[in-house]
Amino acid sequence: MSRVLLILMLCVCNAYGEKINVLAAASLKFVLEDIKEEFLKTRREDGIDISYISSGKAYAQIKNGSNAQLFVSADSSYPQKIFEDNLASSQPKAYARGKLVLFSANKSYDASSLKILEDKSIKHIAIPNPKLAPYGVAAQSYIKSMGLEKKLHPKLVFGESIGQASAYVKQGVAEIGFSALSIVIKDTTTTYSVIEQKYYEPIVQSLVVTKAGGDSQLAKDFAEYILGERAQSIFYEYGYDAP
């Protein structure tokens, strides 16, 4: 192969860049899109397709052969399972710590106080499915810590992911619901209360490059960017703490 031809081939490859698929927790829908946009500003030739679903469902997809090169979870247990199942190319890394909120999009219900849970006119309370969504586990822990299980259980409406549970509230299916601070912090149409973290286990969130992403420089670079200073400042804007 001539040197000129080799250079031309390299130029063509660089022009097209690399594309990756990412599975990410539904709670990251807004913050991760902002981070992706910042990351790609200097990598116009690359492409990142992010699917936002519950962390449990993302884990199941990877275990069943998904070609996602990166998994950005809403907890640390699912990325650790990916690693223990020998489906990761490196060890998981924590990138942020999330916060649980109770919120409402209904003007008749002010969720800026947790006393809203005592309102007898509330018939439906949205909650992410604890079997699939880490924020659902946190919400369930809060309800149990406050001794409200018996009182609230008949009102609970379970969403497959935190995205679906939040949609129930925004669409009026439920008067109030549990969600992540990152989903509501920039939404001026909602009222919310941040629930003290002493009522649930810390929501330390981790990411992992999968085996499918082992040869992907873009997947590795994007993972490192998420852990870096600029991305961390964006996480902070959305209410996250450092891990």
Coordinates of C-alpha atoms in Angstrom, one line a residue:
M1 CA 0.0 0.0 0.0
S2 CA 1.4 3.4 -1.0
R3 CA 2.0 6.0 1.7
V4 CA -0.3 8.4 -0.1
L5 CA -3.2 5.9 -0.1
L6 CA -2.6 5.1 3.6
I7 CA -2.8 8.9 4.5
L8 CA -6.0 9.2 2.5
M9 CA -7.6 6.2 4.3
L10 CA -6.7 7.7 7.7
C11 CA -8.2 11.1 6.7
V12 CA -11.4 9.4 5.6
C13 CA -11.6 7.5 8.9
N14 CA -11.0 10.7 10.9
A15 CA -13.6 12.5 8.9
Y16 CA -16.3 10.0 9.8
G17 CA -15.2 9.7 13.4
E18 CA -16.7 7.1 15.8
K19 CA -20.2 6.4 16.9
I20 CA -21.2 4.7 20.2
N21 CA -24.4 3.6 22.0
V22 CA -24.8 4.5 25.6
L23 CA -27.4 3.1 28.1
A24 CA -28.1 5.7 30.9
A25 CA -30.4 6.0 33.8
A26 CA -33.6 7.9 33.1
S27 CA -32.8 10.4 35.8
L28 CA -29.9 11.6 33.7
K29 CA -31.9 12.6 30.7
F30 CA -31.4 16.4 31.1
V31 CA -27.9 16.6 32.7
L32 CA -26.3 14.0 30.5
E33 CA -27.5 15.6 27.3
D34 CA -25.9 18.9 28.4
I35 CA -22.7 17.0 29.2
K36 CA -22.8 15.2 25.8
E37 CA -23.3 18.5 24.0
E38 CA -20.2 20.0 25.7
F39 CA -18.1 17.0 25.0
L40 CA -18.9 16.9 21.3
K41 CA -18.2 20.6 20.8
T42 CA -14.5 19.6 20.1
R43 CA -15.4 16.3 18.5
R44 CA -17.9 17.1 15.7
E45 CA -17.0 14.0 13.8
D46 CA -18.1 11.7 16.6
G47 CA -21.6 10.6 17.6
I48 CA -23.1 9.4 20.8
D49 CA -26.6 7.9 20.9
I50 CA -28.0 7.7 24.5
S51 CA -31.0 5.6 25.5
Y52 CA -32.5 6.6 28.8
I53 CA -34.2 3.7 30.7
S54 CA -34.2 2.3 34.3
S55 CA -30.8 1.1 35.5
G56 CA -32.2 -2.3 36.1
K57 CA -33.5 -2.6 32.6
A58 CA -30.2 -1.3 31.2
Y59 CA -28.4 -4.0 33.2
A60 CA -30.7 -6.7 31.8
Q61 CA -30.1 -5.5 28.3
I62 CA -26.3 -5.6 28.6
K63 CA -26.5 -9.0 30.2
N64 CA -28.6 -10.2 27.2
G65 CA -26.1 -9.0 24.6
S66 CA -26.7 -5.3 24.1
N67 CA -24.0 -3.6 22.0
A68 CA -23.9 -0.5 24.3
Q69 CA -20.3 0.5 24.8
L70 CA -21.0 2.6 28.0
F71 CA -23.4 2.2 30.9
V72 CA -24.1 5.2 33.1
S73 CA -26.2 4.0 36.0
A74 CA -28.2 5.7 38.8
D75 CA -26.5 3.6 41.4
S76 CA -23.3 1.6 41.9
S77 CA -24.7 -1.9 42.3
Y78 CA -25.7 -2.5 38.6
P79 CA -22.3 -1.4 37.1
Q80 CA -20.7 -3.6 39.8
K81 CA -22.9 -6.5 38.6
I82 CA -21.8 -5.9 35.0
F83 CA -18.2 -6.1 36.2
E84 CA -18.8 -9.2 38.2
D85 CA -20.6 -10.8 35.3
N86 CA -17.4 -10.3 33.2
L87 CA -19.2 -7.9 30.9
A88 CA -17.1 -4.9 31.6
S89 CA -13.7 -3.8 30.1
S90 CA -12.7 -2.1 33.3
Q91 CA -13.8 -1.5 36.8
P92 CA -16.8 0.8 37.5
K93 CA -16.2 4.4 38.6
A94 CA -18.4 6.6 40.7
Y95 CA -19.2 10.0 39.1
A96 CA -22.0 11.6 41.3
R97 CA -24.3 11.4 44.2
G98 CA -28.0 11.9 43.5
K99 CA -30.8 13.4 45.6
L100 CA -34.4 12.3 46.1
V101 CA -37.3 14.7 45.9
L102 CA -41.0 14.8 46.2
F103 CA -42.6 17.0 43.6
S104 CA -45.9 18.2 42.0
A105 CA -46.8 19.7 38.7
N106 CA -50.3 20.4 39.9
K107 CA -51.0 24.0 41.0
S108 CA -53.4 22.8 43.6
Y109 CA -50.7 20.9 45.4
D110 CA -47.7 22.7 46.8
A111 CA -44.9 20.1 47.2
S112 CA -42.4 22.6 48.7
S113 CA -43.3 21.0 52.0
L114 CA -43.3 17.3 52.7
K115 CA -46.5 17.8 54.7
I116 CA -48.2 17.5 51.3
L117 CA -48.1 13.7 52.0
E118 CA -50.7 14.2 54.7
D119 CA -53.2 15.8 52.3
K120 CA -56.2 13.4 52.2
S121 CA -57.3 14.7 48.8
I122 CA -54.3 13.1 47.2
K123 CA -55.3 9.8 45.6
H124 CA -52.1 8.9 43.5
I125 CA -48.4 9.2 44.4
A126 CA -46.0 8.2 41.6
I127 CA -42.9 6.3 42.5
P128 CA -40.2 4.6 40.3
N129 CA -40.3 0.8 40.5
P130 CA -37.9 -0.2 43.3
K131 CA -37.1 -3.4 41.5
L132 CA -35.6 -1.5 38.6
A133 CA -34.9 2.1 39.6
P134 CA -32.5 3.1 42.4
Y135 CA -34.5 6.2 43.2
G136 CA -37.5 4.0 43.7
V137 CA -35.5 2.1 46.4
A138 CA -34.7 5.5 48.0
A139 CA -38.3 6.6 47.9
Q140 CA -39.4 3.3 49.4
S141 CA -36.8 3.7 52.2
Y142 CA -38.1 7.2 53.0
I143 CA -41.7 6.0 53.2
K144 CA -40.6 3.2 55.5
S145 CA -38.4 5.5 57.7
M146 CA -41.4 7.8 58.2
G147 CA -43.7 5.0 59.1
L148 CA -46.0 5.8 56.2
E149 CA -46.1 2.4 54.4
K150 CA -49.6 1.4 55.4
K151 CA -51.0 4.9 54.8
L152 CA -49.4 5.5 51.4
H153 CA -49.2 2.1 49.8
P154 CA -52.8 2.2 48.4
K155 CA -52.0 5.5 46.7
L156 CA -48.7 4.4 45.1
V157 CA -48.5 4.3 41.2
F158 CA -45.4 2.6 40.0
G159 CA -43.5 3.7 36.9
E160 CA -41.1 1.4 35.1
S161 CA -38.4 4.1 35.4
I162 CA -38.0 7.4 37.1
G163 CA -38.8 9.0 33.8
Q164 CA -42.2 7.3 33.6
A165 CA -43.0 8.0 37.3
S166 CA -42.1 11.7 36.7
A167 CA -44.2 11.7 33.6
Y168 CA -47.2 10.5 35.6
V169 CA -46.9 13.6 37.8
K170 CA -46.4 16.0 34.9
Q171 CA -49.3 14.5 32.9
G172 CA -51.7 14.6 35.9
V173 CA -52.0 10.9 36.4
A174 CA -50.6 11.4 39.9
E175 CA -51.0 14.5 42.1
I176 CA -47.5 14.2 43.5
G177 CA -44.5 11.8 43.1
F178 CA -41.0 10.9 43.9
S179 CA -38.2 11.8 41.5
A180 CA -34.6 12.9 41.2
L181 CA -33.6 16.5 41.9
S182 CA -31.9 16.6 38.5
I183 CA -35.3 16.1 36.7
V184 CA -37.1 19.0 38.4
I185 CA -34.4 21.5 39.5
K186 CA -34.7 23.5 36.2
D187 CA -38.4 23.0 35.7
T188 CA -40.3 26.2 36.8
T189 CA -43.7 24.5 36.4
T190 CA -43.1 22.2 39.4
T191 CA -42.8 22.6 43.2
Y192 CA -40.6 20.2 45.1
S193 CA -39.0 19.3 48.4
V194 CA -35.5 17.7 48.7
I195 CA -35.7 14.8 51.0
E196 CA -32.9 14.6 53.6
Q197 CA -30.4 11.9 52.8
K198 CA -30.5 10.5 56.3
Y199 CA -33.7 8.8 55.3
Y200 CA -32.2 6.6 52.5
E201 CA -28.9 5.0 51.5
P202 CA -26.6 7.4 49.6
I203 CA -27.4 7.3 45.9
V204 CA -23.8 7.0 44.7
Q205 CA -23.9 6.7 40.9
S206 CA -21.3 4.9 38.8
L207 CA -20.5 4.2 35.2
V208 CA -18.7 1.4 33.4
V209 CA -17.3 0.8 30.0
T210 CA -18.7 -2.5 28.8
K211 CA -16.9 -5.3 27.0
A212 CA -18.5 -4.1 23.8
G213 CA -16.7 -0.7 24.4
G214 CA -13.4 -2.2 25.2
D215 CA -11.9 -1.3 21.8
S216 CA -13.8 2.1 21.7
Q217 CA -11.7 5.1 22.3
L218 CA -14.8 7.3 22.2
A219 CA -16.5 5.3 24.9
K220 CA -13.4 5.6 27.1
D221 CA -13.0 9.3 26.4
F222 CA -16.6 10.1 27.1
A223 CA -16.5 8.1 30.4
E224 CA -13.4 10.1 31.5
Y225 CA -15.1 13.3 30.5
I226 CA -18.1 12.5 32.7
L227 CA -15.6 12.1 35.6
G228 CA -13.8 15.3 34.7
E229 CA -14.0 18.8 36.1
R230 CA -16.3 20.4 33.4
A231 CA -18.9 17.6 33.5
Q232 CA -18.8 17.7 37.3
S233 CA -19.7 21.4 37.3
I234 CA -22.7 20.5 35.1
F235 CA -23.7 17.8 37.5
Y236 CA -23.5 20.4 40.3
E237 CA -25.9 22.7 38.4
Y238 CA -28.4 19.9 38.4
G239 CA -28.2 19.3 42.1
Y240 CA -25.8 16.4 42.3
D241 CA -23.1 16.1 44.9
A242 CA -19.6 14.7 44.3
P243 CA -19.6 10.9 44.8

